[in-house]
PDB file of C-alpha atoms in Angstrom:
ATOM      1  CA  UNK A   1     151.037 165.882  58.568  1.00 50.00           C
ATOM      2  CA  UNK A   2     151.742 166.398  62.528  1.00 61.00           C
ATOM      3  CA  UNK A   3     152.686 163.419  64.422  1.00 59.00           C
ATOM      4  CA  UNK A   4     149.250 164.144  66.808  1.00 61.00           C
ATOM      5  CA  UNK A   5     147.013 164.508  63.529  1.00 80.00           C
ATOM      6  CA  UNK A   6     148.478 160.531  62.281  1.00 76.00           C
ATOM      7  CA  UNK A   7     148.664 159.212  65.931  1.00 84.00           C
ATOM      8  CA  UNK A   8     144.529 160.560  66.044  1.00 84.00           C
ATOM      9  CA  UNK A   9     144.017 159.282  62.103  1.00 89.00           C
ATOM     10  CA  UNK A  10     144.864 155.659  63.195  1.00 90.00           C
ATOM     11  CA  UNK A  11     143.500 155.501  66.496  1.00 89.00           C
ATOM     12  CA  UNK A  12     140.120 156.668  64.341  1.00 88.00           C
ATOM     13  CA  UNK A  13     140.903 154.024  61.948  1.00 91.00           C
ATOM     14  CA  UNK A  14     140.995 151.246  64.416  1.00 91.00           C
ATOM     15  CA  UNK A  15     137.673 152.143  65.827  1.00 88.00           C
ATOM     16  CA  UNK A  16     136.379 152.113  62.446  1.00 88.00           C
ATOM     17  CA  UNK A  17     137.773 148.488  62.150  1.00 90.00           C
ATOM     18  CA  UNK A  18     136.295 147.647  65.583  1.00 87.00           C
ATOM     19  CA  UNK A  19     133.389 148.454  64.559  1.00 83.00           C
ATOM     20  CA  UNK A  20     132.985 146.518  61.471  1.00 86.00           C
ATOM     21  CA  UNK A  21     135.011 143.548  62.696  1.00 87.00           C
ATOM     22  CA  UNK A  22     132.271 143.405  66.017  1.00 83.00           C
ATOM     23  CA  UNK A  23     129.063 143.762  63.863  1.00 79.00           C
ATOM     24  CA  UNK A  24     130.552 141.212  61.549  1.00 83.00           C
ATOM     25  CA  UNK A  25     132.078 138.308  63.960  1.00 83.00           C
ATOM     26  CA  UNK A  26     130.584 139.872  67.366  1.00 78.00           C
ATOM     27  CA  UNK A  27     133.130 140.620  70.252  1.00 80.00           C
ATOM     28  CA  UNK A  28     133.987 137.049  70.927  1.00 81.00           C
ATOM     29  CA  UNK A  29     135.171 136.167  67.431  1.00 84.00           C
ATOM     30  CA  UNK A  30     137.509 139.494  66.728  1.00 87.00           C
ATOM     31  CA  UNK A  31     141.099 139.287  67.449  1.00 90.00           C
ATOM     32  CA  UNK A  32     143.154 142.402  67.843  1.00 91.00           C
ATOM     33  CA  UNK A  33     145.285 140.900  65.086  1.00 92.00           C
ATOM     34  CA  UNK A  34     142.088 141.239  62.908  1.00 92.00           C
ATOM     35  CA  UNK A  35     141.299 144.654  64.029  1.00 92.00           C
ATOM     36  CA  UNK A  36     144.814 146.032  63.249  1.00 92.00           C
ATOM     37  CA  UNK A  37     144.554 144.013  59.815  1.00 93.00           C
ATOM     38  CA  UNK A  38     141.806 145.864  59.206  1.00 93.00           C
ATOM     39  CA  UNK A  39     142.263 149.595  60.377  1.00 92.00           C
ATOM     40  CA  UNK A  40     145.755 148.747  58.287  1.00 92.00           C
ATOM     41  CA  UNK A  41     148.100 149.477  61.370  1.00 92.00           C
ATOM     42  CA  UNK A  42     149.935 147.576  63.448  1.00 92.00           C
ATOM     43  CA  UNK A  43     148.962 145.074  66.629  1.00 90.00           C
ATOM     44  CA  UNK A  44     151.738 147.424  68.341  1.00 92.00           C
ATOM     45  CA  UNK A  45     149.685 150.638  67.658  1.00 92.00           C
ATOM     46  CA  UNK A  46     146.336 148.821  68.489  1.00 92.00           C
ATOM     47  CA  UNK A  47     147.474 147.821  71.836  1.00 92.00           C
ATOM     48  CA  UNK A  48     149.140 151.383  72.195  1.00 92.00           C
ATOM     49  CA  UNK A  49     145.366 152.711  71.466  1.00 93.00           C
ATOM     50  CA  UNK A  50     143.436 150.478  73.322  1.00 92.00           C
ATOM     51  CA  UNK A  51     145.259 147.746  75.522  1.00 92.00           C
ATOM     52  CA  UNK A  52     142.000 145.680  75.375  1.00 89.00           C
ATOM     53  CA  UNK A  53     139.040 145.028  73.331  1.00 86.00           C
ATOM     54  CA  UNK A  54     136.706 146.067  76.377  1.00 83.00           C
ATOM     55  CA  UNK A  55     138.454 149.582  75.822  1.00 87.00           C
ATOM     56  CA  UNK A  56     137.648 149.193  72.732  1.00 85.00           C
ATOM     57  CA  UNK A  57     133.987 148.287  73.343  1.00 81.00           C
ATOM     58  CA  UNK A  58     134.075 151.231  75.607  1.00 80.00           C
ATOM     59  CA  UNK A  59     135.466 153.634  72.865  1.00 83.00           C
ATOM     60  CA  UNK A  60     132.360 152.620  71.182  1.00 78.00           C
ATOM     61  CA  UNK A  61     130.200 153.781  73.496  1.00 76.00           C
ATOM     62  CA  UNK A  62     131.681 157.048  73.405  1.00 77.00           C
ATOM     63  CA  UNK A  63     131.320 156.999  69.965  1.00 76.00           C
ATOM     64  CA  UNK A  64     127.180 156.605  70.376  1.00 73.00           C
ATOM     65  CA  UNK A  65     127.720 159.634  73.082  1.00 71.00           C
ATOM     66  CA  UNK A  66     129.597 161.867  70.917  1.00 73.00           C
ATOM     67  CA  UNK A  67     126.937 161.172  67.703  1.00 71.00           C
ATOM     68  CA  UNK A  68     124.218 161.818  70.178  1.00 67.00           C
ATOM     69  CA  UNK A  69     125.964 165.216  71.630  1.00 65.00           C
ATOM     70  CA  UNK A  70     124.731 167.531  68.838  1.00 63.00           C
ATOM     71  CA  UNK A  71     121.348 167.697  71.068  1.00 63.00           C
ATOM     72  CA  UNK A  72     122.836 168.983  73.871  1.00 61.00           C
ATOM     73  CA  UNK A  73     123.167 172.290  71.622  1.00 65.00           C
ATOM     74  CA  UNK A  74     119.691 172.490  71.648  1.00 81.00           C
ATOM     75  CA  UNK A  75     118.607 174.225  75.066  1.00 89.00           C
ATOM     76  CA  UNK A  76     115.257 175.150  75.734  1.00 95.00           C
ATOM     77  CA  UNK A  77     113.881 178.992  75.108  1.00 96.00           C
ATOM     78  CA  UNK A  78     111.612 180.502  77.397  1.00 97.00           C
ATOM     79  CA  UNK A  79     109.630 182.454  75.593  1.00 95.00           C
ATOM     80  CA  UNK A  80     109.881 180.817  72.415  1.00 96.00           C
ATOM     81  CA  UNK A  81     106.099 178.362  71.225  1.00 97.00           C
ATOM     82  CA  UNK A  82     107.316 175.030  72.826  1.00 98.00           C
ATOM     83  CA  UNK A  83     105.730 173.416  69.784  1.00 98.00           C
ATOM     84  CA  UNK A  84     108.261 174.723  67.862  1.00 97.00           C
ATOM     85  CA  UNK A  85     111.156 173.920  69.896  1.00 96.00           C
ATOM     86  CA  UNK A  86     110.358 169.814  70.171  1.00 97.00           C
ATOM     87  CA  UNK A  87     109.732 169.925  66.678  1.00 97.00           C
ATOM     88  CA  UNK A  88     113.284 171.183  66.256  1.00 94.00           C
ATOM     89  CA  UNK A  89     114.540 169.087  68.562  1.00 93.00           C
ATOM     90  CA  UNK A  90     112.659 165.962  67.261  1.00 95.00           C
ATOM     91  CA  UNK A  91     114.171 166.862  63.544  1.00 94.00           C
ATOM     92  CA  UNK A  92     117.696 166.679  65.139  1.00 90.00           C
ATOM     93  CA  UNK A  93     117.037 163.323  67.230  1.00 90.00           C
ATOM     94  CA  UNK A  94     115.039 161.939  63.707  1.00 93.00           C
ATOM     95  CA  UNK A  95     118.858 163.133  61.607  1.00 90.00           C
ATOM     96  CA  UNK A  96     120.790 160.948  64.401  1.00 86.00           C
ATOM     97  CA  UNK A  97     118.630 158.392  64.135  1.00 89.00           C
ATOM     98  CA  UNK A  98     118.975 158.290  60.189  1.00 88.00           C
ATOM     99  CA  UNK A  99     122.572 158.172  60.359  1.00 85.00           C
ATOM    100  CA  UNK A 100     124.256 155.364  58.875  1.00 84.00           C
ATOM    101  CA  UNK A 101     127.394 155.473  61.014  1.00 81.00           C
ATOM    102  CA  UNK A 102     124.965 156.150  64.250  1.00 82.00           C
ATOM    103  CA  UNK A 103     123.164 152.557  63.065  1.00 85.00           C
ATOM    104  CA  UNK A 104     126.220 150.803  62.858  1.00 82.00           C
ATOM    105  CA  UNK A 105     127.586 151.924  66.240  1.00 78.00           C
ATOM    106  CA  UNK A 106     124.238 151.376  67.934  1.00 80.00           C
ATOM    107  CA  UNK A 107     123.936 147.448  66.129  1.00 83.00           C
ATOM    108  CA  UNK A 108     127.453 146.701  67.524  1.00 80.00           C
ATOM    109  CA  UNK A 109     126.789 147.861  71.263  1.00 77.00           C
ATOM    110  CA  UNK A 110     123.109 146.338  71.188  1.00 80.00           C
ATOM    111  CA  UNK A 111     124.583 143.029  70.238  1.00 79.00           C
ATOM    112  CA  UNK A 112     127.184 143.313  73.232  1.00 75.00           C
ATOM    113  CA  UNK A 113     124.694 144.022  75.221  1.00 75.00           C
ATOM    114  CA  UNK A 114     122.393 140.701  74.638  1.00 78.00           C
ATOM    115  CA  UNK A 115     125.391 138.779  74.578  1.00 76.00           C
ATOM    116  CA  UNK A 116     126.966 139.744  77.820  1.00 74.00           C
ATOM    117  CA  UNK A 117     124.634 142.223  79.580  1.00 76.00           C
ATOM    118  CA  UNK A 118     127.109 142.465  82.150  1.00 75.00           C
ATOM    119  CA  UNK A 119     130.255 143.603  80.155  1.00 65.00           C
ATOM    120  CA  UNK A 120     127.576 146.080  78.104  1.00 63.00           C
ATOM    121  CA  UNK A 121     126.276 147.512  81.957  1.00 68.00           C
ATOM    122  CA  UNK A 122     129.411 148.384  83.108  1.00 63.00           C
ATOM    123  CA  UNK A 123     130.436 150.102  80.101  1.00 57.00           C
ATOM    124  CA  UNK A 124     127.442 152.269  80.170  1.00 60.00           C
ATOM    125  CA  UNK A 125     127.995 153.249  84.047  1.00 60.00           C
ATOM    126  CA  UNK A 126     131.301 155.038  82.637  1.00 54.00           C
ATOM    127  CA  UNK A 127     128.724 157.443  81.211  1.00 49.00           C
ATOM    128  CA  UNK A 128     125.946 157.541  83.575  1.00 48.00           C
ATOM    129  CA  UNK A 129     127.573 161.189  84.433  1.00 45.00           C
ATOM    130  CA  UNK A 130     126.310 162.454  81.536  1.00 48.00           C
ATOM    131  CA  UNK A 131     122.819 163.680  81.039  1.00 49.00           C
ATOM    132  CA  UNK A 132     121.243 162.955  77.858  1.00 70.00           C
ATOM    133  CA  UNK A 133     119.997 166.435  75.746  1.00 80.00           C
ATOM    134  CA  UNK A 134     116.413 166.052  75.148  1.00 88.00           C
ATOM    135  CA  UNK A 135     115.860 165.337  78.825  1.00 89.00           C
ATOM    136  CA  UNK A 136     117.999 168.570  80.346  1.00 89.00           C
ATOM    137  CA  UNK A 137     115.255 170.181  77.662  1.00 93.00           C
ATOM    138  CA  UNK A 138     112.249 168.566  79.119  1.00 95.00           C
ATOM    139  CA  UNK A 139     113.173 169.679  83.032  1.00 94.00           C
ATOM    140  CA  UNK A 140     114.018 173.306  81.832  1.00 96.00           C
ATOM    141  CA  UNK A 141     110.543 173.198  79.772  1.00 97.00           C
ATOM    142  CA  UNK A 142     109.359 171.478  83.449  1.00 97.00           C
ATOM    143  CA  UNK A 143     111.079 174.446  85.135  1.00 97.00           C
ATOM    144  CA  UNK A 144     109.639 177.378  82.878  1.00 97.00           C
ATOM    145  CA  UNK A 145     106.299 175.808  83.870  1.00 97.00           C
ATOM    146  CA  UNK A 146     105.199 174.283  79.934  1.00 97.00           C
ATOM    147  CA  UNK A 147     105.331 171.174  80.370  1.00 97.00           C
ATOM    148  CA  UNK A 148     103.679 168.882  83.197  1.00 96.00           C
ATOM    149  CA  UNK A 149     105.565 167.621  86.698  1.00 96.00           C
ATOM    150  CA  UNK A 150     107.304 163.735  86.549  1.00 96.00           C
ATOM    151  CA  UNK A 151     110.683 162.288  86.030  1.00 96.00           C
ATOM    152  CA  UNK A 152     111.789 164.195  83.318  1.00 94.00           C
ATOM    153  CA  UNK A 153     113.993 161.149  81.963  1.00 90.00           C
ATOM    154  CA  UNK A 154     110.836 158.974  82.237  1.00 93.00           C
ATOM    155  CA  UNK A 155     109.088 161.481  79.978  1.00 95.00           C
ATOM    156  CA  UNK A 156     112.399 161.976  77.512  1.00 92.00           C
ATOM    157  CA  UNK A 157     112.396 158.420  76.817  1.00 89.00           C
ATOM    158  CA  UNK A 158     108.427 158.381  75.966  1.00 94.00           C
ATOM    159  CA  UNK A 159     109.035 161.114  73.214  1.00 95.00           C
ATOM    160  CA  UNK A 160     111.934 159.912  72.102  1.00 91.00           C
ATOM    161  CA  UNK A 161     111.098 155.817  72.004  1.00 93.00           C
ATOM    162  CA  UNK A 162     107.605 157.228  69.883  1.00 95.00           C
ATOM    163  CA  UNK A 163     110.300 158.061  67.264  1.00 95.00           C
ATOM    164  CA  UNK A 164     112.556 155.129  67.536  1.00 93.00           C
ATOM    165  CA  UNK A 165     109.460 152.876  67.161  1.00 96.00           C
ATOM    166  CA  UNK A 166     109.729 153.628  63.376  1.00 96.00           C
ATOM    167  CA  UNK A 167     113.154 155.343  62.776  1.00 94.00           C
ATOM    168  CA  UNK A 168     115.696 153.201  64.635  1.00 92.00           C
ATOM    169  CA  UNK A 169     114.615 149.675  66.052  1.00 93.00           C
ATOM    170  CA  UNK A 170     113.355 148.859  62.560  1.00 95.00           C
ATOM    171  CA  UNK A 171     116.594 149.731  60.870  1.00 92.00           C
ATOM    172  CA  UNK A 172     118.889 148.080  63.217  1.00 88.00           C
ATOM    173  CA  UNK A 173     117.274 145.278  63.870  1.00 86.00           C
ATOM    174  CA  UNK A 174     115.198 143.921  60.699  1.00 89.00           C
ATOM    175  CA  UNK A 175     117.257 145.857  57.861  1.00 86.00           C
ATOM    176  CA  UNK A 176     114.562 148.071  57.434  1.00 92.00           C
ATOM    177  CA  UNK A 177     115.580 151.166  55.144  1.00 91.00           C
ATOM    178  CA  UNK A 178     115.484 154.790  56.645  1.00 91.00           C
ATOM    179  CA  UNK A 179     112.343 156.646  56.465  1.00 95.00           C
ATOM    180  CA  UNK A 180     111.519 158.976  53.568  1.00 95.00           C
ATOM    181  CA  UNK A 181     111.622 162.705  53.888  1.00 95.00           C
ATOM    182  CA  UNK A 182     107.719 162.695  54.249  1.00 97.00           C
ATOM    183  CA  UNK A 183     107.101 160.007  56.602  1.00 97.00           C
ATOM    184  CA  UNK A 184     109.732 161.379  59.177  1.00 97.00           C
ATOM    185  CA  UNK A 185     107.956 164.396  59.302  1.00 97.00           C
ATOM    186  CA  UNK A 186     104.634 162.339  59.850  1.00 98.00           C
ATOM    187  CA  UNK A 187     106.280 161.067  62.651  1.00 98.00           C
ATOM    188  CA  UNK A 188     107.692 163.251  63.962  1.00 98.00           C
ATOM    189  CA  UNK A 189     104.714 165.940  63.955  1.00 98.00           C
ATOM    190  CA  UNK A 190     102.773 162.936  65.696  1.00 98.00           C
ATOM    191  CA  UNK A 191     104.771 162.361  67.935  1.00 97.00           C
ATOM    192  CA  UNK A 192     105.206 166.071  69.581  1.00 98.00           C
ATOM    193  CA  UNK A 193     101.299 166.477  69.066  1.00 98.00           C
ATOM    194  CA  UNK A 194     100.503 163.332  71.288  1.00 97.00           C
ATOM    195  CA  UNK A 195     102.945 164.618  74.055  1.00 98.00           C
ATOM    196  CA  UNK A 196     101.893 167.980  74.055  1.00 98.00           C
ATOM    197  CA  UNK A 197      98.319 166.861  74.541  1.00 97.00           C
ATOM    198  CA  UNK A 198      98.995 164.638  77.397  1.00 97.00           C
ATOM    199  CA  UNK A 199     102.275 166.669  79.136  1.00 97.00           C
ATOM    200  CA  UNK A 200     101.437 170.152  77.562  1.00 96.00           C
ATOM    201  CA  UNK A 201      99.924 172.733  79.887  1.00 93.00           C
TER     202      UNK A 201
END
């Protein structure tokens, strides 16, 4: 094994213990001692990593961004039934939302968040720079003259939050299990159905 391939193996592994140690204890309560107990390294190599835990908070932020990325893949097709295309793109956003490492990030930067809002806002502004998929696919669908005029983030968000109504907020917040097979497809054809009647042209 390469010295790069360990050096990236623990600095995974301590994120992985960041992550468990926050959603456990919450921010406050987690020492970088426990963290590098955990991830099984050293307090040396944690500090190396990540000199402090808001780095580390930040890390998993990234973390949400790079689960989330697989969406950017999907661009929108002129030409192709639009239908078709959210439906897609609602099946990948429903598989993200499902994910159990996805739910685990999410429940450890939520909690940040309520407990200092402040701490959680300026991590987020490191990624402002970044547009989210689904709503670079609602301003080309804008664009291509399918979909209605308005803020196309405005509009991403009400597609998106019809999903995480039943497929997300549940699940990280009450313990709810994941939705069967069936009813994310219930949900998700209802969901592009009510926003093509009301944005569709």
């Amino acid at each position: 094994m390469t010295t790069e391939r360990l050096t990236d193996r623990k600095r995974a592994a301590i994120v992985q213990a960041a992550i468990a140690e926050f959603r456990q204890h919450g921010f406050d309560a987690t020492s970088m001692d426990k963290i590098a107990a955990t991830a099984g390294v050293s307090k040396r190599t944690v500090y190396n990593h990540f000199p402090a835990k808001e780095e580390l908070f930040a890390e998993i932020l990234q973390e949400l961004w790079n689960c989330s990325a697989p969406l950017d893949a999907l661009a929108y097709r002129p030409g192709v039934p639009l239908r078709a295309q959210l439906l897609e793109l609602m099946r990948q956003k429903m598989l993200l939302l499902q994910d159990e490492y996805f739910l685990d990030v999410a429940r450890v930067a939520i909690a940040e968040a309520i407990h200092r809002p402040q701490r959680a806002r300026e991590m987020v502004e490191r990624l402002a720079d970044k547009e989210e998929g689904v709503t670079g696919f609602i301003r080309a669908a804008q664009q291509d003259g399918q979909l209605q005029e308005g803020d196309p983030a405005f509009i991403s968000h009400l597609l998106q939050g019809q999903l995480k109504a039943f497929a997300f907020w549940p699940q990280v917040a009450m313990g709810q299990p994941p939705l069967d097979a069936e009813r994310q497809q219930a949900v998700i054809e209802t969901a592009v159905d009510m926003f093509l009647s009301y944005f569709g042209r």
